[in-house]
Amino acid sequence: MAKVIMVQGTTSNAGKSLITAALCRIFKQDGYKTAPFKSQNMALNSYITDEGLEMGRAQVMQAEAAGIEPDARMNPILLKPTGEKGSQVVLNGKVFKDMTAGEYYTYKQDMIPHILEAYNSLAKEYDIIVIEGAGSPAEINLREHDIVNMGMAEMVDSPVIIVGDIDRGGVFASLAGTMLLFEEEEKQRVKGFVINKFRGDIGLLQSGLTMIEDITGVPVLGVVPYMRVDIDDEDSLSERLTDYSENSLIDIAVIRLPRISNFTDFNIFSLINGVSLRYVSCAKELSHPDMIIIPGTKNTIGDLKWLIRYANEGGAVFGVCGGYQMLGKEINDPENVEGGGTVKGLGLLNTITDFSSEKTTVRSSGRINNLDGFYSRLSGLKVNGYEIHMGNSKI
């Protein structure tokens, strides 16, 4: 069986995914066959494997760092929020069912066999497994049924590294507070701290590192400098969603829908000189972009009702996934996938979408038909990608 190490963080967005990826790459470079693992991920950004299975993008990025193909076993449970209190549960790459937060909380223990089956099968094939936790491990109200932080560490008897984000302030308090809330056996699992996102003079930080080691009895393994890394973001805490710039030759505005999904598809635009990519949440931020993109969403009907308030006249509007469905004449939900009923679309395309309970998750390729006007230069272009949707659109 593989050796194992787990990366947890004091908060969401502390840098767990990046540190996990770094360890995967380091172990690979040292000659070890390494795989990432995250028992439960909550994210609207997902990836489709060659087998047509859905998994979180963070583990895809980590698999790439380890030099291996993404495998749905690396993320056996993916929660995709559909509202304020519910999520679609993806189990072993396939839709399991929709659950409220309360329903899922009581069901967690039934997920343990699936988690261990996925983990153990990977552990038989690899030398090292690097596990990523989720959020904060010190959520004491959720500890009893935890399956992703210390609960996961206990299942596979893993040592733990805690990552703290110093950029937002309070890193010493968050590290010490996390240790304070751990049970004694959990404290024994923690083998070191990593201070992430540091900028400035490292000499001024040194006394703080010594004091936090004295206070907690845990060594600081390293300090990682603040870096702007071009990797897929896992969730809506991404800093990309708050960057704002429209001073480039071409200004692209992406509508930041309340349940925006797979927004990382648009990262490529930010790498093109002369193109600015920004996310807008209200009409006053829209201004006059050269192109509006309506992205995918896990709650198409609800987000369409929100979007209609600032449908724009003129210019180019590009719809992806749920955004494409919104551009049509109407969306029907006869199987009550998103609350049922029929809602009118924006009417910019002559299409009608019917939702179904069966989810399509496949990789696809094709060629763009001959187009006129704004999109004419795309004519004949070969494209490769994937499909993640629960509706069929027809003219």
mmCIF file of C-alpha atoms in Angstrom:
data_model
loop_
_atom_site.group_PDB
_atom_site.id
_atom_site.type_symbol
_atom_site.label_atom_id
_atom_site.label_comp_id
_atom_site.label_asym_id
_atom_site.label_seq_id
_atom_site.Cartn_x
_atom_site.Cartn_y
_atom_site.Cartn_z
ATOM 1 C CA MET A 1 0.000 0.000 0.000
ATOM 2 C CA ALA A 2 1.101 3.557 -0.710
ATOM 3 C CA LYS A 3 2.612 5.949 1.791
ATOM 4 C CA VAL A 4 0.279 8.879 2.516
ATOM 5 C CA ILE A 5 0.428 12.549 3.497
ATOM 6 C CA MET A 6 -2.516 14.946 3.901
ATOM 7 C CA VAL A 7 -2.708 18.695 3.314
ATOM 8 C CA GLN A 8 -5.320 20.625 5.295
ATOM 9 C CA GLY A 9 -5.832 24.383 5.558
ATOM 10 C CA THR A 10 -7.017 26.846 8.165
ATOM 11 C CA THR A 11 -9.587 28.252 5.698
ATOM 12 C CA SER A 12 -10.937 27.812 2.203
ATOM 13 C CA ASN A 13 -8.560 29.282 -0.393
ATOM 14 C CA ALA A 14 -5.559 28.960 1.942
ATOM 15 C CA GLY A 15 -3.642 27.179 -0.812
ATOM 16 C CA LYS A 16 -4.302 23.484 -0.125
ATOM 17 C CA SER A 17 -4.751 22.627 -3.799
ATOM 18 C CA LEU A 18 -1.497 24.260 -4.849
ATOM 19 C CA ILE A 19 0.557 22.750 -2.010
ATOM 20 C CA THR A 20 -0.927 19.338 -2.800
ATOM 21 C CA ALA A 21 0.024 19.767 -6.458
ATOM 22 C CA ALA A 22 3.532 20.862 -5.448
ATOM 23 C CA LEU A 23 4.011 17.728 -3.352
ATOM 24 C CA CYS A 24 2.737 15.575 -6.226
ATOM 25 C CA ARG A 25 5.312 17.145 -8.549
ATOM 26 C CA ILE A 26 8.162 16.905 -6.001
ATOM 27 C CA PHE A 27 7.491 13.222 -5.332
ATOM 28 C CA LYS A 28 7.249 12.548 -9.077
ATOM 29 C CA GLN A 29 10.588 14.262 -9.645
ATOM 30 C CA ASP A 30 12.058 12.122 -6.870
ATOM 31 C CA GLY A 31 11.011 9.014 -8.785
ATOM 32 C CA TYR A 32 7.864 8.030 -6.902
ATOM 33 C CA LYS A 33 4.604 7.091 -8.612
ATOM 34 C CA THR A 34 2.221 9.594 -6.977
ATOM 35 C CA ALA A 35 -1.513 10.308 -7.096
ATOM 36 C CA PRO A 36 -3.708 13.036 -5.549
ATOM 37 C CA PHE A 37 -6.898 12.304 -3.625
ATOM 38 C CA LYS A 38 -9.786 14.316 -2.192
ATOM 39 C CA SER A 39 -12.640 12.345 -0.694
ATOM 40 C CA GLN A 40 -15.243 15.100 -1.018
ATOM 41 C CA ASN A 41 -15.084 18.231 -3.113
ATOM 42 C CA MET A 42 -17.645 21.028 -3.326
ATOM 43 C CA ALA A 43 -17.224 22.949 -6.569
ATOM 44 C CA LEU A 44 -19.145 23.966 -9.651
ATOM 45 C CA ASN A 45 -16.010 23.652 -11.784
ATOM 46 C CA SER A 46 -15.650 20.063 -12.963
ATOM 47 C CA TYR A 47 -13.883 17.937 -15.551
ATOM 48 C CA ILE A 48 -14.919 14.979 -17.699
ATOM 49 C CA THR A 49 -12.471 12.080 -17.914
ATOM 50 C CA ASP A 50 -11.935 9.976 -21.031
ATOM 51 C CA GLU A 51 -14.357 7.452 -19.495
ATOM 52 C CA GLY A 52 -17.092 10.104 -19.299
ATOM 53 C CA LEU A 53 -16.842 10.468 -15.503
ATOM 54 C CA GLU A 54 -17.079 13.800 -13.671
ATOM 55 C CA MET A 55 -14.550 14.986 -11.079
ATOM 56 C CA GLY A 56 -13.235 18.169 -9.465
ATOM 57 C CA ARG A 57 -10.727 20.208 -11.454
ATOM 58 C CA ALA A 58 -8.294 20.604 -8.576
ATOM 59 C CA GLN A 59 -7.513 16.890 -8.659
ATOM 60 C CA VAL A 60 -7.146 17.069 -12.442
ATOM 61 C CA MET A 61 -4.503 19.767 -12.039
ATOM 62 C CA GLN A 62 -2.784 17.735 -9.314
ATOM 63 C CA ALA A 63 -2.794 14.627 -11.507
ATOM 64 C CA GLU A 64 -1.110 16.659 -14.231
ATOM 65 C CA ALA A 65 1.519 17.752 -11.687
ATOM 66 C CA ALA A 66 2.081 14.085 -10.861
ATOM 67 C CA GLY A 67 2.415 13.240 -14.566
ATOM 68 C CA ILE A 68 -0.604 10.918 -14.681
ATOM 69 C CA GLU A 69 -4.042 10.887 -16.291
ATOM 70 C CA PRO A 70 -6.999 12.214 -14.246
ATOM 71 C CA ASP A 71 -9.006 9.410 -12.651
ATOM 72 C CA ALA A 72 -12.437 9.810 -11.029
ATOM 73 C CA ARG A 73 -11.194 7.687 -8.108
ATOM 74 C CA MET A 74 -9.105 10.700 -7.092
ATOM 75 C CA ASN A 75 -12.338 12.538 -6.196
ATOM 76 C CA PRO A 76 -15.071 9.983 -5.375
ATOM 77 C CA ILE A 77 -17.587 12.579 -4.111
ATOM 78 C CA LEU A 78 -18.273 15.875 -5.890
ATOM 79 C CA LEU A 79 -20.958 18.202 -4.514
ATOM 80 C CA LYS A 80 -22.334 20.724 -7.027
ATOM 81 C CA PRO A 81 -24.525 23.323 -5.263
ATOM 82 C CA THR A 82 -27.940 23.848 -6.841
ATOM 83 C CA GLY A 83 -29.238 26.409 -4.348
ATOM 84 C CA GLU A 84 -28.591 27.851 -0.920
ATOM 85 C CA LYS A 85 -29.316 24.579 0.888
ATOM 86 C CA GLY A 86 -28.859 21.762 -1.621
ATOM 87 C CA SER A 87 -26.417 20.096 -3.984
ATOM 88 C CA GLN A 88 -26.260 17.552 -6.751
ATOM 89 C CA VAL A 89 -24.202 14.642 -5.410
ATOM 90 C CA VAL A 90 -21.821 13.100 -7.954
ATOM 91 C CA LEU A 91 -20.568 9.717 -6.710
ATOM 92 C CA ASN A 92 -17.709 7.934 -8.457
ATOM 93 C CA GLY A 93 -18.094 10.230 -11.447
ATOM 94 C CA LYS A 94 -21.846 9.771 -11.965
ATOM 95 C CA VAL A 95 -24.887 11.658 -10.659
ATOM 96 C CA PHE A 96 -26.174 9.948 -7.502
ATOM 97 C CA LYS A 97 -29.023 12.227 -6.405
ATOM 98 C CA ASP A 98 -29.894 15.770 -5.285
ATOM 99 C CA MET A 99 -29.819 16.288 -1.523
ATOM 100 C CA THR A 100 -30.391 19.101 0.916
ATOM 101 C CA ALA A 101 -27.520 19.912 3.255
ATOM 102 C CA GLY A 102 -29.354 18.195 6.105
ATOM 103 C CA GLU A 103 -30.036 15.053 4.085
ATOM 104 C CA TYR A 104 -26.432 14.763 2.978
ATOM 105 C CA TYR A 105 -25.106 15.338 6.496
ATOM 106 C CA THR A 106 -27.031 12.328 7.804
ATOM 107 C CA TYR A 107 -25.993 10.259 4.757
ATOM 108 C CA LYS A 108 -22.245 10.917 5.048
ATOM 109 C CA GLN A 109 -21.412 7.710 6.899
ATOM 110 C CA ASP A 110 -22.893 5.717 4.014
ATOM 111 C CA MET A 111 -20.298 7.340 1.752
ATOM 112 C CA ILE A 112 -17.326 5.949 3.699
ATOM 113 C CA PRO A 113 -17.237 2.561 1.888
ATOM 114 C CA HIS A 114 -17.154 4.380 -1.484
ATOM 115 C CA ILE A 115 -14.363 6.654 -0.268
ATOM 116 C CA LEU A 116 -12.243 3.789 1.043
ATOM 117 C CA GLU A 117 -12.800 1.677 -2.058
ATOM 118 C CA ALA A 118 -11.544 4.514 -4.277
ATOM 119 C CA TYR A 119 -8.629 5.330 -1.991
ATOM 120 C CA ASN A 120 -7.512 1.727 -1.463
ATOM 121 C CA SER A 121 -7.600 0.942 -5.173
ATOM 122 C CA LEU A 122 -5.308 3.918 -5.836
ATOM 123 C CA ALA A 123 -3.062 2.992 -2.917
ATOM 124 C CA LYS A 124 -2.454 -0.427 -4.503
ATOM 125 C CA GLU A 125 -1.262 1.210 -7.732
ATOM 126 C CA TYR A 126 0.864 4.118 -6.453
ATOM 127 C CA ASP A 127 3.832 4.672 -4.145
ATOM 128 C CA ILE A 128 2.489 7.859 -2.511
ATOM 129 C CA ILE A 129 -0.999 9.353 -2.150
ATOM 130 C CA VAL A 130 -1.250 13.083 -1.391
ATOM 131 C CA ILE A 131 -4.657 13.849 0.132
ATOM 132 C CA GLU A 132 -6.242 17.303 0.098
ATOM 133 C CA GLY A 133 -8.681 18.366 2.799
ATOM 134 C CA ALA A 134 -11.559 20.823 2.375
ATOM 135 C CA GLY A 135 -12.320 24.173 3.975
ATOM 136 C CA SER A 136 -11.222 24.215 7.601
ATOM 137 C CA PRO A 137 -10.668 21.060 9.707
ATOM 138 C CA ALA A 138 -11.751 22.971 12.837
ATOM 139 C CA GLU A 139 -15.490 23.139 12.050
ATOM 140 C CA ILE A 140 -16.379 21.598 15.404
ATOM 141 C CA ASN A 141 -20.107 21.476 14.617
ATOM 142 C CA LEU A 142 -19.397 19.115 11.698
ATOM 143 C CA ARG A 143 -16.667 16.999 13.309
ATOM 144 C CA GLU A 144 -18.825 14.002 14.255
ATOM 145 C CA HIS A 145 -19.525 13.014 10.638
ATOM 146 C CA ASP A 146 -16.376 14.410 8.997
ATOM 147 C CA ILE A 147 -15.164 12.445 5.962
ATOM 148 C CA VAL A 148 -12.834 14.950 4.306
ATOM 149 C CA ASN A 149 -10.465 16.433 6.930
ATOM 150 C CA MET A 150 -9.388 14.740 10.171
ATOM 151 C CA GLY A 151 -12.048 12.080 9.642
ATOM 152 C CA MET A 152 -10.334 11.146 6.379
ATOM 153 C CA ALA A 153 -6.894 11.263 8.014
ATOM 154 C CA GLU A 154 -8.108 8.795 10.645
ATOM 155 C CA MET A 155 -9.562 6.425 8.041
ATOM 156 C CA VAL A 156 -6.181 5.954 6.368
ATOM 157 C CA ASP A 157 -3.905 6.837 9.320
ATOM 158 C CA SER A 158 -2.348 9.838 7.562
ATOM 159 C CA PRO A 159 -0.027 12.506 8.985
ATOM 160 C CA VAL A 160 -1.184 16.074 8.315
ATOM 161 C CA ILE A 161 0.329 19.364 7.181
ATOM 162 C CA ILE A 162 -1.672 22.539 7.954
ATOM 163 C CA VAL A 163 -1.507 25.446 5.448
ATOM 164 C CA GLY A 164 -2.218 29.015 6.574
ATOM 165 C CA ASP A 165 -2.829 32.065 4.335
ATOM 166 C CA ILE A 166 -0.788 35.022 5.594
ATOM 167 C CA ASP A 167 -1.866 37.400 2.821
ATOM 168 C CA ARG A 168 -5.275 38.098 4.383
ATOM 169 C CA GLY A 169 -3.885 38.537 7.889
ATOM 170 C CA GLY A 170 -4.343 36.576 11.096
ATOM 171 C CA VAL A 171 -2.315 33.540 10.059
ATOM 172 C CA PHE A 172 -0.824 32.921 13.516
ATOM 173 C CA ALA A 173 -4.211 33.178 15.209
ATOM 174 C CA SER A 174 -5.759 30.828 12.647
ATOM 175 C CA LEU A 175 -3.000 28.231 13.056
ATOM 176 C CA ALA A 176 -3.075 28.394 16.860
ATOM 177 C CA GLY A 177 -6.887 28.447 16.913
ATOM 178 C CA THR A 178 -7.095 25.430 14.637
ATOM 179 C CA MET A 179 -4.772 23.458 16.933
ATOM 180 C CA LEU A 180 -6.745 24.598 19.991
ATOM 181 C CA LEU A 181 -9.978 23.141 18.574
ATOM 182 C CA PHE A 182 -8.450 19.780 17.674
ATOM 183 C CA GLU A 183 -8.916 16.750 19.895
ATOM 184 C CA GLU A 184 -5.687 15.390 21.346
ATOM 185 C CA GLU A 185 -5.359 12.516 18.886
ATOM 186 C CA GLU A 186 -5.890 14.986 16.023
ATOM 187 C CA LYS A 187 -3.121 17.237 17.322
ATOM 188 C CA GLN A 188 -0.753 14.274 17.220
ATOM 189 C CA ARG A 189 -1.380 13.879 13.491
ATOM 190 C CA VAL A 190 -0.190 17.416 12.682
ATOM 191 C CA LYS A 191 3.490 17.219 11.681
ATOM 192 C CA GLY A 192 4.020 20.769 10.462
ATOM 193 C CA PHE A 193 2.720 24.143 9.270
ATOM 194 C CA VAL A 194 3.200 25.833 5.900
ATOM 195 C CA ILE A 195 2.791 29.624 5.703
ATOM 196 C CA ASN A 196 1.432 30.458 2.258
ATOM 197 C CA LYS A 197 1.171 33.662 0.161
ATOM 198 C CA PHE A 198 3.909 35.633 1.926
ATOM 199 C CA ARG A 199 5.146 38.962 0.543
ATOM 200 C CA GLY A 200 7.785 41.186 2.076
ATOM 201 C CA ASP A 201 10.948 40.731 4.135
ATOM 202 C CA ILE A 202 11.198 37.173 5.437
ATOM 203 C CA GLY A 203 13.476 38.418 8.225
ATOM 204 C CA LEU A 204 10.594 40.325 9.794
ATOM 205 C CA LEU A 205 8.550 37.111 9.882
ATOM 206 C CA GLN A 206 11.121 34.941 11.622
ATOM 207 C CA SER A 207 10.266 35.876 15.221
ATOM 208 C CA GLY A 208 6.611 35.022 14.548
ATOM 209 C CA LEU A 209 7.577 31.598 13.185
ATOM 210 C CA THR A 210 9.559 30.866 16.332
ATOM 211 C CA MET A 211 6.699 31.983 18.593
ATOM 212 C CA ILE A 212 4.024 29.928 16.795
ATOM 213 C CA GLU A 213 6.256 26.866 17.096
ATOM 214 C CA ASP A 214 6.642 27.501 20.843
ATOM 215 C CA ILE A 215 2.898 28.095 21.323
ATOM 216 C CA THR A 216 1.687 25.042 19.389
ATOM 217 C CA GLY A 217 4.637 22.664 19.536
ATOM 218 C CA VAL A 218 4.356 22.245 15.752
ATOM 219 C CA PRO A 219 7.312 23.108 13.458
ATOM 220 C CA VAL A 220 6.959 25.515 10.528
ATOM 221 C CA LEU A 221 8.098 23.480 7.530
ATOM 222 C CA GLY A 222 8.332 26.413 5.148
ATOM 223 C CA VAL A 223 7.108 29.786 3.913
ATOM 224 C CA VAL A 224 5.750 29.943 0.351
ATOM 225 C CA PRO A 225 5.952 33.328 -1.416
ATOM 226 C CA TYR A 226 2.858 34.939 -2.922
ATOM 227 C CA MET A 227 2.566 33.795 -6.519
ATOM 228 C CA ARG A 228 0.134 34.448 -9.325
ATOM 229 C CA VAL A 229 -0.175 30.975 -10.782
ATOM 230 C CA ASP A 230 -2.151 30.208 -13.904
ATOM 231 C CA ILE A 231 -4.044 27.096 -12.813
ATOM 232 C CA ASP A 232 -7.735 26.273 -12.843
ATOM 233 C CA ASP A 233 -9.535 27.661 -9.808
ATOM 234 C CA GLU A 234 -11.710 25.332 -7.803
ATOM 235 C CA ASP A 235 -14.572 27.529 -6.635
ATOM 236 C CA SER A 236 -16.173 30.964 -6.470
ATOM 237 C CA LEU A 237 -13.511 32.287 -4.057
ATOM 238 C CA SER A 238 -11.226 32.702 -7.070
ATOM 239 C CA GLU A 239 -9.542 36.099 -7.309
ATOM 240 C CA ARG A 240 -10.186 35.996 -11.064
ATOM 241 C CA LEU A 241 -13.847 36.752 -10.388
ATOM 242 C CA THR A 242 -13.026 40.060 -8.710
ATOM 243 C CA ASP A 243 -10.358 41.357 -11.109
ATOM 244 C CA TYR A 244 -11.698 44.294 -13.112
ATOM 245 C CA SER A 245 -10.111 45.789 -16.194
ATOM 246 C CA GLU A 246 -11.489 47.052 -19.494
ATOM 247 C CA ASN A 247 -8.552 49.030 -20.838
ATOM 248 C CA SER A 248 -7.587 46.516 -23.536
ATOM 249 C CA LEU A 249 -8.327 46.549 -27.247
ATOM 250 C CA ILE A 250 -11.014 43.880 -26.810
ATOM 251 C CA ASP A 251 -13.180 43.864 -23.693
ATOM 252 C CA ILE A 252 -14.960 40.590 -22.805
ATOM 253 C CA ALA A 253 -17.519 40.584 -20.004
ATOM 254 C CA VAL A 254 -18.615 37.300 -18.433
ATOM 255 C CA ILE A 255 -21.913 37.414 -16.553
ATOM 256 C CA ARG A 256 -21.177 36.229 -13.006
ATOM 257 C CA LEU A 257 -24.299 34.169 -12.477
ATOM 258 C CA PRO A 258 -25.144 33.258 -8.882
ATOM 259 C CA ARG A 259 -24.439 29.563 -9.595
ATOM 260 C CA ILE A 260 -21.696 30.047 -12.205
ATOM 261 C CA SER A 261 -19.942 26.809 -13.164
ATOM 262 C CA ASN A 262 -16.762 25.946 -15.084
ATOM 263 C CA PHE A 263 -15.758 29.604 -15.371
ATOM 264 C CA THR A 264 -12.188 28.382 -15.796
ATOM 265 C CA ASP A 265 -13.101 27.659 -19.436
ATOM 266 C CA PHE A 266 -12.577 31.365 -20.098
ATOM 267 C CA ASN A 267 -9.106 31.687 -18.543
ATOM 268 C CA ILE A 268 -7.520 31.379 -21.993
ATOM 269 C CA PHE A 269 -8.761 34.886 -22.901
ATOM 270 C CA SER A 270 -6.732 36.456 -20.100
ATOM 271 C CA LEU A 271 -3.549 35.085 -21.718
ATOM 272 C CA ILE A 272 -4.125 36.926 -25.008
ATOM 273 C CA ASN A 273 -2.439 40.304 -25.408
ATOM 274 C CA GLY A 274 -4.935 43.089 -25.993
ATOM 275 C CA VAL A 275 -7.856 41.183 -24.443
ATOM 276 C CA SER A 276 -9.354 41.920 -21.034
ATOM 277 C CA LEU A 277 -11.564 39.397 -19.275
ATOM 278 C CA ARG A 278 -13.810 40.527 -16.446
ATOM 279 C CA TYR A 279 -16.758 39.124 -14.483
ATOM 280 C CA VAL A 280 -19.766 41.358 -13.886
ATOM 281 C CA SER A 281 -22.410 40.886 -11.218
ATOM 282 C CA CYS A 282 -24.734 43.837 -11.834
ATOM 283 C CA ALA A 283 -25.880 46.031 -14.717
ATOM 284 C CA LYS A 284 -23.784 49.050 -13.720
ATOM 285 C CA GLU A 285 -20.593 46.976 -14.130
ATOM 286 C CA LEU A 286 -21.499 45.885 -17.657
ATOM 287 C CA SER A 287 -20.657 49.127 -19.516
ATOM 288 C CA HIS A 288 -20.146 48.467 -23.277
ATOM 289 C CA PRO A 289 -18.088 45.298 -23.776
ATOM 290 C CA ASP A 290 -17.158 43.928 -27.195
ATOM 291 C CA MET A 291 -18.546 40.554 -26.206
ATOM 292 C CA ILE A 292 -20.783 39.230 -23.448
ATOM 293 C CA ILE A 293 -20.399 35.592 -22.407
ATOM 294 C CA ILE A 294 -23.180 33.849 -20.525
ATOM 295 C CA PRO A 295 -21.415 30.944 -18.761
ATOM 296 C CA GLY A 296 -22.578 27.594 -17.520
ATOM 297 C CA THR A 297 -24.648 27.342 -14.361
ATOM 298 C CA LYS A 298 -25.866 24.629 -12.003
ATOM 299 C CA ASN A 299 -29.227 26.397 -11.698
ATOM 300 C CA THR A 300 -30.179 27.440 -15.225
ATOM 301 C CA ILE A 301 -33.788 28.479 -14.600
ATOM 302 C CA GLY A 302 -33.076 30.449 -11.431
ATOM 303 C CA ASP A 303 -30.098 32.227 -12.982
ATOM 304 C CA LEU A 304 -32.062 32.995 -16.158
ATOM 305 C CA LYS A 305 -34.664 34.859 -14.114
ATOM 306 C CA TRP A 306 -31.794 36.821 -12.542
ATOM 307 C CA LEU A 307 -30.120 37.452 -15.912
ATOM 308 C CA ILE A 308 -33.136 38.783 -17.804
ATOM 309 C CA ARG A 309 -32.850 42.031 -15.822
ATOM 310 C CA TYR A 310 -29.879 43.111 -17.874
ATOM 311 C CA ALA A 311 -30.078 41.377 -21.218
ATOM 312 C CA ASN A 312 -28.190 43.733 -23.534
ATOM 313 C CA GLU A 313 -29.135 44.996 -26.987
ATOM 314 C CA GLY A 314 -26.574 44.666 -29.792
ATOM 315 C CA GLY A 315 -23.010 43.404 -29.590
ATOM 316 C CA ALA A 316 -21.981 39.745 -29.489
ATOM 317 C CA VAL A 317 -23.500 37.429 -26.903
ATOM 318 C CA PHE A 318 -21.916 34.002 -26.469
ATOM 319 C CA GLY A 319 -23.614 31.286 -24.430
ATOM 320 C CA VAL A 320 -21.875 28.239 -22.916
ATOM 321 C CA CYS A 321 -23.739 25.248 -21.489
ATOM 322 C CA GLY A 322 -26.507 26.701 -19.284
ATOM 323 C CA GLY A 323 -25.760 30.085 -20.867
ATOM 324 C CA TYR A 324 -26.523 28.615 -24.298
ATOM 325 C CA GLN A 325 -29.808 27.219 -22.990
ATOM 326 C CA MET A 326 -30.738 30.692 -21.702
ATOM 327 C CA LEU A 327 -30.291 32.192 -25.169
ATOM 328 C CA GLY A 328 -33.166 30.106 -26.557
ATOM 329 C CA LYS A 329 -36.913 30.686 -26.571
ATOM 330 C CA GLU A 330 -37.850 28.584 -23.565
ATOM 331 C CA ILE A 331 -36.667 25.973 -21.056
ATOM 332 C CA ASN A 332 -38.954 23.167 -19.922
ATOM 333 C CA ASP A 333 -38.459 21.101 -16.778
ATOM 334 C CA PRO A 334 -41.049 18.293 -16.933
ATOM 335 C CA GLU A 335 -39.092 15.998 -14.587
ATOM 336 C CA ASN A 336 -38.656 18.640 -11.863
ATOM 337 C CA VAL A 337 -34.858 18.654 -12.213
ATOM 338 C CA GLU A 338 -34.626 22.331 -11.210
ATOM 339 C CA GLY A 339 -38.003 22.933 -9.641
ATOM 340 C CA GLY A 340 -40.267 22.167 -12.593
ATOM 341 C CA GLY A 341 -42.306 24.317 -14.953
ATOM 342 C CA THR A 342 -41.435 26.346 -18.036
ATOM 343 C CA VAL A 343 -39.531 29.611 -18.241
ATOM 344 C CA LYS A 344 -39.001 31.878 -21.244
ATOM 345 C CA GLY A 345 -35.446 32.368 -22.433
ATOM 346 C CA LEU A 346 -33.818 35.475 -23.879
ATOM 347 C CA GLY A 347 -35.144 34.611 -27.346
ATOM 348 C CA LEU A 348 -31.834 35.259 -29.120
ATOM 349 C CA LEU A 349 -31.766 31.709 -30.549
ATOM 350 C CA ASN A 350 -34.597 29.690 -32.059
ATOM 351 C CA THR A 351 -34.128 26.784 -29.635
ATOM 352 C CA ILE A 352 -36.128 25.041 -26.925
ATOM 353 C CA THR A 353 -34.465 23.082 -24.113
ATOM 354 C CA ASP A 354 -36.064 20.178 -22.257
ATOM 355 C CA PHE A 355 -34.403 19.120 -18.999
ATOM 356 C CA SER A 356 -34.071 15.446 -18.128
ATOM 357 C CA SER A 357 -32.909 13.658 -14.996
ATOM 358 C CA GLU A 358 -30.133 11.826 -16.866
ATOM 359 C CA LYS A 359 -26.851 13.751 -17.029
ATOM 360 C CA THR A 360 -24.670 13.799 -20.156
ATOM 361 C CA THR A 361 -20.932 13.687 -19.367
ATOM 362 C CA VAL A 362 -18.822 12.967 -22.459
ATOM 363 C CA ARG A 363 -15.779 14.319 -24.252
ATOM 364 C CA SER A 364 -16.592 15.605 -27.743
ATOM 365 C CA SER A 365 -15.002 16.983 -30.886
ATOM 366 C CA GLY A 366 -16.351 18.651 -33.997
ATOM 367 C CA ARG A 367 -15.953 21.399 -36.540
ATOM 368 C CA ILE A 368 -17.666 24.825 -36.600
ATOM 369 C CA ASN A 369 -20.039 25.406 -39.507
ATOM 370 C CA ASN A 370 -19.660 28.327 -41.901
ATOM 371 C CA LEU A 371 -20.620 31.523 -40.088
ATOM 372 C CA ASP A 372 -21.277 35.116 -41.086
ATOM 373 C CA GLY A 373 -20.535 38.432 -39.410
ATOM 374 C CA PHE A 374 -18.767 38.660 -36.066
ATOM 375 C CA TYR A 375 -17.977 34.940 -35.887
ATOM 376 C CA SER A 376 -16.984 34.414 -39.539
ATOM 377 C CA ARG A 377 -13.296 33.829 -38.762
ATOM 378 C CA LEU A 378 -14.243 30.784 -36.681
ATOM 379 C CA SER A 379 -15.709 28.987 -39.725
ATOM 380 C CA GLY A 380 -14.269 25.517 -40.211
ATOM 381 C CA LEU A 381 -12.326 25.568 -36.939
ATOM 382 C CA LYS A 382 -11.886 22.146 -35.319
ATOM 383 C CA VAL A 383 -12.769 22.094 -31.599
ATOM 384 C CA ASN A 384 -12.284 19.569 -28.803
ATOM 385 C CA GLY A 385 -14.026 19.718 -25.444
ATOM 386 C CA TYR A 386 -16.596 18.064 -23.227
ATOM 387 C CA GLU A 387 -20.325 18.052 -22.487
ATOM 388 C CA ILE A 388 -21.793 18.396 -18.983
ATOM 389 C CA HIS A 389 -25.542 19.014 -19.126
ATOM 390 C CA MET A 390 -28.924 17.697 -18.053
ATOM 391 C CA GLY A 391 -30.952 19.148 -20.930
ATOM 392 C CA ASN A 392 -31.466 18.569 -24.642
ATOM 393 C CA SER A 393 -31.744 21.620 -26.898
ATOM 394 C CA LYS A 394 -33.492 21.498 -30.255
ATOM 395 C CA ILE A 395 -34.644 23.941 -32.928
#
